[in-house]
GROMACS .gro file of C-alpha atoms in nm:
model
  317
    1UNK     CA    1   0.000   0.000   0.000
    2UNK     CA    2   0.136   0.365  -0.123
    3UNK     CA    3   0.050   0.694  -0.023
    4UNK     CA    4   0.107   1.027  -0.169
    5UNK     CA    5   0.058   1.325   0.072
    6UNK     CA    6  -0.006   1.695  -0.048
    7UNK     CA    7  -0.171   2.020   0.111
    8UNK     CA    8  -0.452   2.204   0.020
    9UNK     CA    9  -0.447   2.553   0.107
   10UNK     CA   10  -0.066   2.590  -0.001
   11UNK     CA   11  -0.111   2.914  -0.089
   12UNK     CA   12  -0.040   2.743  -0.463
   13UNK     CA   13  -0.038   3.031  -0.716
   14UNK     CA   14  -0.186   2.925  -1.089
   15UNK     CA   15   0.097   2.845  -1.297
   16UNK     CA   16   0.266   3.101  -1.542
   17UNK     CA   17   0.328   3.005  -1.892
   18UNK     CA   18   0.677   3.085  -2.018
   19UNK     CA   19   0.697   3.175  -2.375
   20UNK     CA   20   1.042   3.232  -2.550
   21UNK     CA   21   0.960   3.345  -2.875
   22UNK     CA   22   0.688   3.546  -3.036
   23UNK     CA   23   0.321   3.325  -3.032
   24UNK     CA   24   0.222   3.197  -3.363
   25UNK     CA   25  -0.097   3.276  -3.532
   26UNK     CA   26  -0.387   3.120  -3.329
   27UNK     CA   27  -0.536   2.794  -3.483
   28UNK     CA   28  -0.910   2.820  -3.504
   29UNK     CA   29  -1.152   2.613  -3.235
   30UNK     CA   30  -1.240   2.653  -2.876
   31UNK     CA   31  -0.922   2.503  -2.799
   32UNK     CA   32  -0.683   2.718  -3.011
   33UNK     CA   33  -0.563   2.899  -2.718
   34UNK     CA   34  -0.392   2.606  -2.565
   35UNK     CA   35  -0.194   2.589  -2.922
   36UNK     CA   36  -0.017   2.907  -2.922
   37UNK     CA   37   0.272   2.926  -2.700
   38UNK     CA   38   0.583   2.776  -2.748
   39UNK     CA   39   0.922   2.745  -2.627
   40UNK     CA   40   1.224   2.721  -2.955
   41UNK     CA   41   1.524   2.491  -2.795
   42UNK     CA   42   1.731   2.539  -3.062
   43UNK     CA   43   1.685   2.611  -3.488
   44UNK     CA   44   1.479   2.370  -3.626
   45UNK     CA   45   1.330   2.259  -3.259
   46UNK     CA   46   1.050   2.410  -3.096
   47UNK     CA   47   0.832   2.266  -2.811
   48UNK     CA   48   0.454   2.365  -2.757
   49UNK     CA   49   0.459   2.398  -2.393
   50UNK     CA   50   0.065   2.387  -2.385
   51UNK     CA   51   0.029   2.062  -2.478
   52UNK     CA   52   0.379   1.922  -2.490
   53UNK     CA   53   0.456   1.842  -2.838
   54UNK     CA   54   0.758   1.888  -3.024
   55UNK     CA   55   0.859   1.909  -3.346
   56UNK     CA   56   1.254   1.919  -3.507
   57UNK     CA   57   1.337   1.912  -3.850
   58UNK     CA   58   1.538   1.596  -3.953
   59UNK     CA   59   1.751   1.466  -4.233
   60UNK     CA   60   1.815   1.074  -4.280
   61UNK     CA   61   1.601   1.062  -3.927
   62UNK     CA   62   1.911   1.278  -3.791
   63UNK     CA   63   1.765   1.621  -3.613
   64UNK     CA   64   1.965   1.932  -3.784
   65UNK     CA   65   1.900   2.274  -3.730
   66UNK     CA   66   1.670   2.388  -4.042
   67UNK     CA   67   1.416   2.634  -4.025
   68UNK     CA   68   1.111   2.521  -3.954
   69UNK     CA   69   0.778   2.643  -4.155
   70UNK     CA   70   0.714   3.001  -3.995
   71UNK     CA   71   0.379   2.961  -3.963
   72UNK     CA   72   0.371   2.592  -3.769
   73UNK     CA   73   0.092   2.565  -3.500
   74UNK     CA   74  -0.013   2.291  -3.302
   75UNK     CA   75  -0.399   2.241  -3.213
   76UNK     CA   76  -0.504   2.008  -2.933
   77UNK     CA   77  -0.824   1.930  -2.851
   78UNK     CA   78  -1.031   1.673  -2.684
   79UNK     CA   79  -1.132   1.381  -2.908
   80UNK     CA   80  -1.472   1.228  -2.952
   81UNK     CA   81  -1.339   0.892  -2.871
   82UNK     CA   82  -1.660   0.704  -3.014
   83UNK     CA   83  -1.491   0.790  -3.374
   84UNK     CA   84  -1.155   0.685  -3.282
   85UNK     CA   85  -1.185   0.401  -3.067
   86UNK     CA   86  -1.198  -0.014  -3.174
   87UNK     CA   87  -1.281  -0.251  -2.921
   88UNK     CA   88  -1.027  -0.250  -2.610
   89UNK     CA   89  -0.885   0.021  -2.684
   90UNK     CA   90  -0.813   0.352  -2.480
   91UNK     CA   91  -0.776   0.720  -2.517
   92UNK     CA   92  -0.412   0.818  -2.438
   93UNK     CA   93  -0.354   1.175  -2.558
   94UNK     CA   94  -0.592   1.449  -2.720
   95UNK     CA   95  -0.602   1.491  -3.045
   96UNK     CA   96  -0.244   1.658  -3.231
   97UNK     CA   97  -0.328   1.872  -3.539
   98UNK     CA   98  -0.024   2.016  -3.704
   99UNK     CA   99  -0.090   2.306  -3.901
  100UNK     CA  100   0.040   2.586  -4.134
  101UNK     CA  101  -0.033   2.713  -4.497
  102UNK     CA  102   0.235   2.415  -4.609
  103UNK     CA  103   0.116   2.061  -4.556
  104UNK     CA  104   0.385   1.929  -4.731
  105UNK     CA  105   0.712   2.104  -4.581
  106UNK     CA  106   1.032   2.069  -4.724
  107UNK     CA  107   1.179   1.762  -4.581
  108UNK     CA  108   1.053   1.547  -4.294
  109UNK     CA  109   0.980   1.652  -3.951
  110UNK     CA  110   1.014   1.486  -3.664
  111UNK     CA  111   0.745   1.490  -3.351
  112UNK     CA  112   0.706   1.415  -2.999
  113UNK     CA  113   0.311   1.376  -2.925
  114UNK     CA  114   0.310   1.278  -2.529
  115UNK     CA  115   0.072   0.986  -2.399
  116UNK     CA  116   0.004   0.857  -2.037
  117UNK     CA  117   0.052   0.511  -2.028
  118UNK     CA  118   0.231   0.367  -1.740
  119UNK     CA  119   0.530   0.229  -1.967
  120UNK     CA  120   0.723   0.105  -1.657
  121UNK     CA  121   0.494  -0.045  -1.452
  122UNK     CA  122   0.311  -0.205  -1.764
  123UNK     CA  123   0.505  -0.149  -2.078
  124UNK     CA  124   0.497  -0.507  -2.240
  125UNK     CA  125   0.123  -0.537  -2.149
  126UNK     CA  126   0.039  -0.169  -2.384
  127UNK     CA  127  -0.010  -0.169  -2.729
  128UNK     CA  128   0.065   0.194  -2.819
  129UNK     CA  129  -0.131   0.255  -3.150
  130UNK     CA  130  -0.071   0.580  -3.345
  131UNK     CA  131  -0.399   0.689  -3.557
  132UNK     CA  132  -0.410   0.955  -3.851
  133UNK     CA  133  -0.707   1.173  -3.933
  134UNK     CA  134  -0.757   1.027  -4.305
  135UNK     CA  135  -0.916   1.320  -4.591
  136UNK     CA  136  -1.210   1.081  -4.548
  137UNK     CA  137  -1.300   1.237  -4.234
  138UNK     CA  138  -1.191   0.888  -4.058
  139UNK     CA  139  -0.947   0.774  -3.824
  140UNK     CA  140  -0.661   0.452  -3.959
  141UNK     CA  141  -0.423   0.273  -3.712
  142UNK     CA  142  -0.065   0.383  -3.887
  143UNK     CA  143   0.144   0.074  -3.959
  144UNK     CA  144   0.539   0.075  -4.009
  145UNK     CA  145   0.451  -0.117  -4.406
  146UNK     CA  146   0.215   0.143  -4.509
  147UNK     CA  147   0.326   0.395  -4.795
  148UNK     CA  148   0.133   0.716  -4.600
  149UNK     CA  149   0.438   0.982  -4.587
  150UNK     CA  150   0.504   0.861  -4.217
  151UNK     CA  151   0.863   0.689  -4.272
  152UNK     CA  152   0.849   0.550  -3.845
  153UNK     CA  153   0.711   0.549  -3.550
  154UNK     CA  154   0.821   0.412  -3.233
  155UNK     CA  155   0.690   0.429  -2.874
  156UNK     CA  156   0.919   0.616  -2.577
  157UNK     CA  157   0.813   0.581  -2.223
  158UNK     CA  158   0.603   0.896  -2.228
  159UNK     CA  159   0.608   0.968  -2.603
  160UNK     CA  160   0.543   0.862  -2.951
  161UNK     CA  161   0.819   0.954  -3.204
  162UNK     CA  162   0.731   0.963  -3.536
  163UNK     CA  163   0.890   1.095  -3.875
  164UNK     CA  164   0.619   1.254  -4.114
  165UNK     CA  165   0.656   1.402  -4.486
  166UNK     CA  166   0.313   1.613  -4.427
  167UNK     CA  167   0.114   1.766  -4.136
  168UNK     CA  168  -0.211   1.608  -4.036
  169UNK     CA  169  -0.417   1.514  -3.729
  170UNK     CA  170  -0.274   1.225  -3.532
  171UNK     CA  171  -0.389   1.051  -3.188
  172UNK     CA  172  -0.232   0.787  -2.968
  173UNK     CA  173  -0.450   0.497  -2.823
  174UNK     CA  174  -0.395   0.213  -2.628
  175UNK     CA  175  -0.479  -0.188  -2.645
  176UNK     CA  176  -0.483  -0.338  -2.362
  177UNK     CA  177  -0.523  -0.657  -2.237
  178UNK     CA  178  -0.871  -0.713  -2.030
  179UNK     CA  179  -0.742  -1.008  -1.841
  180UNK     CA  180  -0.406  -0.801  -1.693
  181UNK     CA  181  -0.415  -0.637  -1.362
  182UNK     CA  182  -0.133  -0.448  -1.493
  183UNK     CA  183  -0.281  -0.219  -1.709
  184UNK     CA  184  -0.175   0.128  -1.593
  185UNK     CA  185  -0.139   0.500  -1.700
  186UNK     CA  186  -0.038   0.830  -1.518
  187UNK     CA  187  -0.244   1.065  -1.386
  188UNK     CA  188  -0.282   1.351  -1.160
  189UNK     CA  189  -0.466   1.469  -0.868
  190UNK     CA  190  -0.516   1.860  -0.801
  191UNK     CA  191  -0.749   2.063  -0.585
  192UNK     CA  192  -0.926   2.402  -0.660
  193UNK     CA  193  -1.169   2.655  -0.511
  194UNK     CA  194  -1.301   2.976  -0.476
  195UNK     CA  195  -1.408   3.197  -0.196
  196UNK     CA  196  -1.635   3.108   0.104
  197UNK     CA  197  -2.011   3.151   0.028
  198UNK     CA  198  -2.177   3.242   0.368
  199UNK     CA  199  -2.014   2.965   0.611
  200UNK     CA  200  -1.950   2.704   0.317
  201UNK     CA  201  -1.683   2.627   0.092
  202UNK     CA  202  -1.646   2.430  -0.214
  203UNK     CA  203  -1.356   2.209  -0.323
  204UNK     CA  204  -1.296   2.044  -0.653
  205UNK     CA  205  -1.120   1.724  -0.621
  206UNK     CA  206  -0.980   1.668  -0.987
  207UNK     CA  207  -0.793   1.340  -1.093
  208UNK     CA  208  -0.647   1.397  -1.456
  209UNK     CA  209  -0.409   1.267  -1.699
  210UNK     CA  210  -0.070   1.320  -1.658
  211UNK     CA  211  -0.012   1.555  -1.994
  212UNK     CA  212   0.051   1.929  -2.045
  213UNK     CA  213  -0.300   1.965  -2.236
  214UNK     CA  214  -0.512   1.807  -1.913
  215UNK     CA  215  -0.274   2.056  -1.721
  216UNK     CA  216  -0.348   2.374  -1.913
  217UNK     CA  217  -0.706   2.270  -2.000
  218UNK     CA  218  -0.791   2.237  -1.626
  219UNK     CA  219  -0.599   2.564  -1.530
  220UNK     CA  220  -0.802   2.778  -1.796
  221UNK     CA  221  -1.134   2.630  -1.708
  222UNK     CA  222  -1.140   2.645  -1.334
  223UNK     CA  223  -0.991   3.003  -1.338
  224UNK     CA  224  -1.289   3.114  -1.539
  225UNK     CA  225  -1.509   2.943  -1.318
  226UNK     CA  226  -1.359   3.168  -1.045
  227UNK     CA  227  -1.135   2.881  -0.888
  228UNK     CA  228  -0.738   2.904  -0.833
  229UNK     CA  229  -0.510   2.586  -0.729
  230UNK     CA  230  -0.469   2.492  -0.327
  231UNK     CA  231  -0.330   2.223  -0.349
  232UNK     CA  232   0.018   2.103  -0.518
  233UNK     CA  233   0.000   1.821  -0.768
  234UNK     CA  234   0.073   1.426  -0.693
  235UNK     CA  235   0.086   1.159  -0.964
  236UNK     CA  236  -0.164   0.882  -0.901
  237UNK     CA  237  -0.150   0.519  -1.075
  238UNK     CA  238  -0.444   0.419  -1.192
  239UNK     CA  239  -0.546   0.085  -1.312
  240UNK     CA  240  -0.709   0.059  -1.626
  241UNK     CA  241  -0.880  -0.317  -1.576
  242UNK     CA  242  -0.937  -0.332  -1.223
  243UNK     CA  243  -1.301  -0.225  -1.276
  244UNK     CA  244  -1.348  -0.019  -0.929
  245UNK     CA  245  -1.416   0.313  -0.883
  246UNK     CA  246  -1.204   0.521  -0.657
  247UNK     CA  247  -1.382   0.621  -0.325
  248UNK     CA  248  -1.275   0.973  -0.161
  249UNK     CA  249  -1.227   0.954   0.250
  250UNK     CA  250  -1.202   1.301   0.404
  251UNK     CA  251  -1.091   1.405   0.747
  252UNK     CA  252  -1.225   1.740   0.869
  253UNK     CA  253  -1.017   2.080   0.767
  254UNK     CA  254  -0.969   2.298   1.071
  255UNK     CA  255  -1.212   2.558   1.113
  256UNK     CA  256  -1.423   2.329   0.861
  257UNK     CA  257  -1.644   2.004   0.844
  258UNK     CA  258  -1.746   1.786   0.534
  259UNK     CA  259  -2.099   1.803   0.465
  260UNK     CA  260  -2.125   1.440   0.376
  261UNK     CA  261  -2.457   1.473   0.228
  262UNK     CA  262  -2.368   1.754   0.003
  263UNK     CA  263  -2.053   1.607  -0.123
  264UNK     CA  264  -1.972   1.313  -0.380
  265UNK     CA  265  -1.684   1.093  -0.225
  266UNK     CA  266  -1.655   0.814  -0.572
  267UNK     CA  267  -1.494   0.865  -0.903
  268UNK     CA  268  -1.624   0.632  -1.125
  269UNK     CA  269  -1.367   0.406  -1.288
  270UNK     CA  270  -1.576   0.456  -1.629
  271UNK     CA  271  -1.439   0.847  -1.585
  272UNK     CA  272  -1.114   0.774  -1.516
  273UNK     CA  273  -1.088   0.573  -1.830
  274UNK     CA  274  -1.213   0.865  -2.078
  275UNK     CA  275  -1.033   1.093  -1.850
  276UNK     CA  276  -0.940   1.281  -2.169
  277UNK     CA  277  -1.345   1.348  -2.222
  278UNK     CA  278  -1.476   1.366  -1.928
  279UNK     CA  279  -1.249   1.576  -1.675
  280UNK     CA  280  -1.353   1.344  -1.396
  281UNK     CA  281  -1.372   1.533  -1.047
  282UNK     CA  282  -1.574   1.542  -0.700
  283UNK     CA  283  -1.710   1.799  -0.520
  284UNK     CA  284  -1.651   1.842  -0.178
  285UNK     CA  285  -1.881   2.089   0.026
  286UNK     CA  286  -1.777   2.209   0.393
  287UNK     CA  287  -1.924   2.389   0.656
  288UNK     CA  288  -1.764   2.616   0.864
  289UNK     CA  289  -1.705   2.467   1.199
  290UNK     CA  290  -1.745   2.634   1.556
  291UNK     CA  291  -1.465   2.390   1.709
  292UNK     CA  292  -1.121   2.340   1.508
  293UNK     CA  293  -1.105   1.962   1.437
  294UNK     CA  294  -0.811   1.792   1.655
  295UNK     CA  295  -0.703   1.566   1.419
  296UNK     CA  296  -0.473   1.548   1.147
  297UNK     CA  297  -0.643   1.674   0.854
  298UNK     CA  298  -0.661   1.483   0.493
  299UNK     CA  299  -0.822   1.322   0.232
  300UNK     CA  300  -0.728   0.961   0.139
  301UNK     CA  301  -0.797   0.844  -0.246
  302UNK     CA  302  -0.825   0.476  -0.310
  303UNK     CA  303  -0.885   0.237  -0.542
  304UNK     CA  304  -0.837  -0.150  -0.569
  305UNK     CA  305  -0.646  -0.301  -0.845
  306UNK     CA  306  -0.706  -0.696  -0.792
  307UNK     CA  307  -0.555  -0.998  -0.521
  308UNK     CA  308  -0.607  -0.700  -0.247
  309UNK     CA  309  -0.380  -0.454  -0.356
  310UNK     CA  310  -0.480  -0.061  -0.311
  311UNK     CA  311  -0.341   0.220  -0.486
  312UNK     CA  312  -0.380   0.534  -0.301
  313UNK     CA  313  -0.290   0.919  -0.278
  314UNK     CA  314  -0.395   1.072   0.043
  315UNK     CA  315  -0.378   1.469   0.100
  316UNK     CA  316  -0.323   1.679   0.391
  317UNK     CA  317  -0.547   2.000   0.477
   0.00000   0.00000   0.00000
């Protein structure tokens, strides 16, 4: 049994974005703002820090420093996995549209698209699939034999490499194997609110994927919501096959008490799994309390993964 401990009410200010060079022109979508800042490492290799892709310019699969097309973007966006998804398979990215008034640069490029499987605690039990938006408006598994402009790809233990001739719309999935208790993938746990109303207080519990788009997506929406970050952020494992949902425990705040009936203490393991859909989060409601609470404060996360084995995070208030 494992435990992760973090605080709420750290004082945790929302994260700044650092941005080396001049933004690109803004993709189009309700999720083109999460495309336009980026971070150049060196000529001919820039990273999107809002969504963690990078892209390099390569010759005989060998990175050198050419220009890349000025007008490059990256859109991410969250996928409608019924039009991506076969049977046993799993969402592990959003979706990676690489744009600019070229699609066919000169040369190849090469790019890193992030995913969130657990590659060291269940690497030979994944299947990492890459998938290409075709002109037909559907989605096709790439394979190494086909003649599509995509010379390799190759799974890294957070990324997919791959070496295209054009830019398109790609996606990662996953296979996995029902029968395996070691089906994992990374994820995150974070905590927002706002200000008191009257003698309450509201806390969103969120558990996301462990990517730079779940990051920046859940930044930008709870801060218009009126929410900032009090918490710091712990990984969580989660197990993809287990089947059980993962079941909140809270011990009072000081000054505070849960209002149990108010609150939801499960995250359903059908959330967790389209994480990259669904945002999944609980809400937990508190009431301002006329005697500080003597114990320690916290909230314990669990979930069961098969042959009695619990994998937990637990915060302190």
């Amino acid at each position: 049994m494992s435990f992760i401990c973090y605080n709420f009410f750290t004082n945790a200010q929302e994260p700044s974005v650092k941005v080396d060079s001049e933004p690109r022109k803004k993709g189009s979508g309700k999720a083109a703002t999460l495309s336009e800042c980026f971070e150049g490492i060196a000529s001919g290799h820039i990273v999107f820090e809002q969504n963690g892709v990078e892209v390099f310019t390569i010759n005989d699969m060998t990175t050198v420093q050419q220009d890349l097309p000025s007008d490059l973007n990256v859109l991410a966006e969250s996928p409608s996995k019924s039009e991506i998804l076969a049977e046993d398979e799993l969402l592990l990215s959003p979706t990676i549209k690489l744009m600019g008034t070229r699609m066919q640069p000169n040369g190849k490029l090469g790019v890193h698209i992030p995913h969130v499987a657990n590659m060291i605690l269940s690497s030979p039990k994944w299947n990492i699939i890459l998938k290409e938006l075709g002109q037909n408006g559907k989605w096709k598994a790439i394979k190494q034999s086909d003649n599509n402009g995509i010379s390799k790809f190759f799974s890294e233990s957070n990324h997919v490499k791959l070496f295209t001739d054009h830019l398109s719309t790609f996606v990662i999935v996953g296979k996995y194997d029902r029968t395996s208790l070691s089906m994992f993938k990374r994820m995150k746990i974070a905590a927002f609110c706002g200000e008191p109303q009257g003698d309450g207080l509201a806390i969103m519990l969120y558990i996301f994927d462990d990517c730079e788009w779940s990051y920046e997506t859940l930044i930008s929406r709870e801060k218009k919501e009126g929410r900032r970050l009090v918490s710091s952020i712990e990984s969580l494992t989660f197990s993809v096959t287990s089947g059980d949902d993962v079941v909140v425990t809270v011990k009072d705040a000081e000054d505070w008490q849960l209002n149990k009936s108010a609150s939801q203490l499960t995250v359903s393991h059908k959330s967790l799994k389209n994480s990259f859909t669904e945002f999944p989060a609980c809400e937990l409601q508190f009431n301002s309390a006329s005697q500080p609470a003597k114990e320690e404060n916290g909230a314990k996360i669990s979930q069961a993964v098969g042959n009695g084995e619990m994998v937990n995070a637990k915060t302190t208030i």
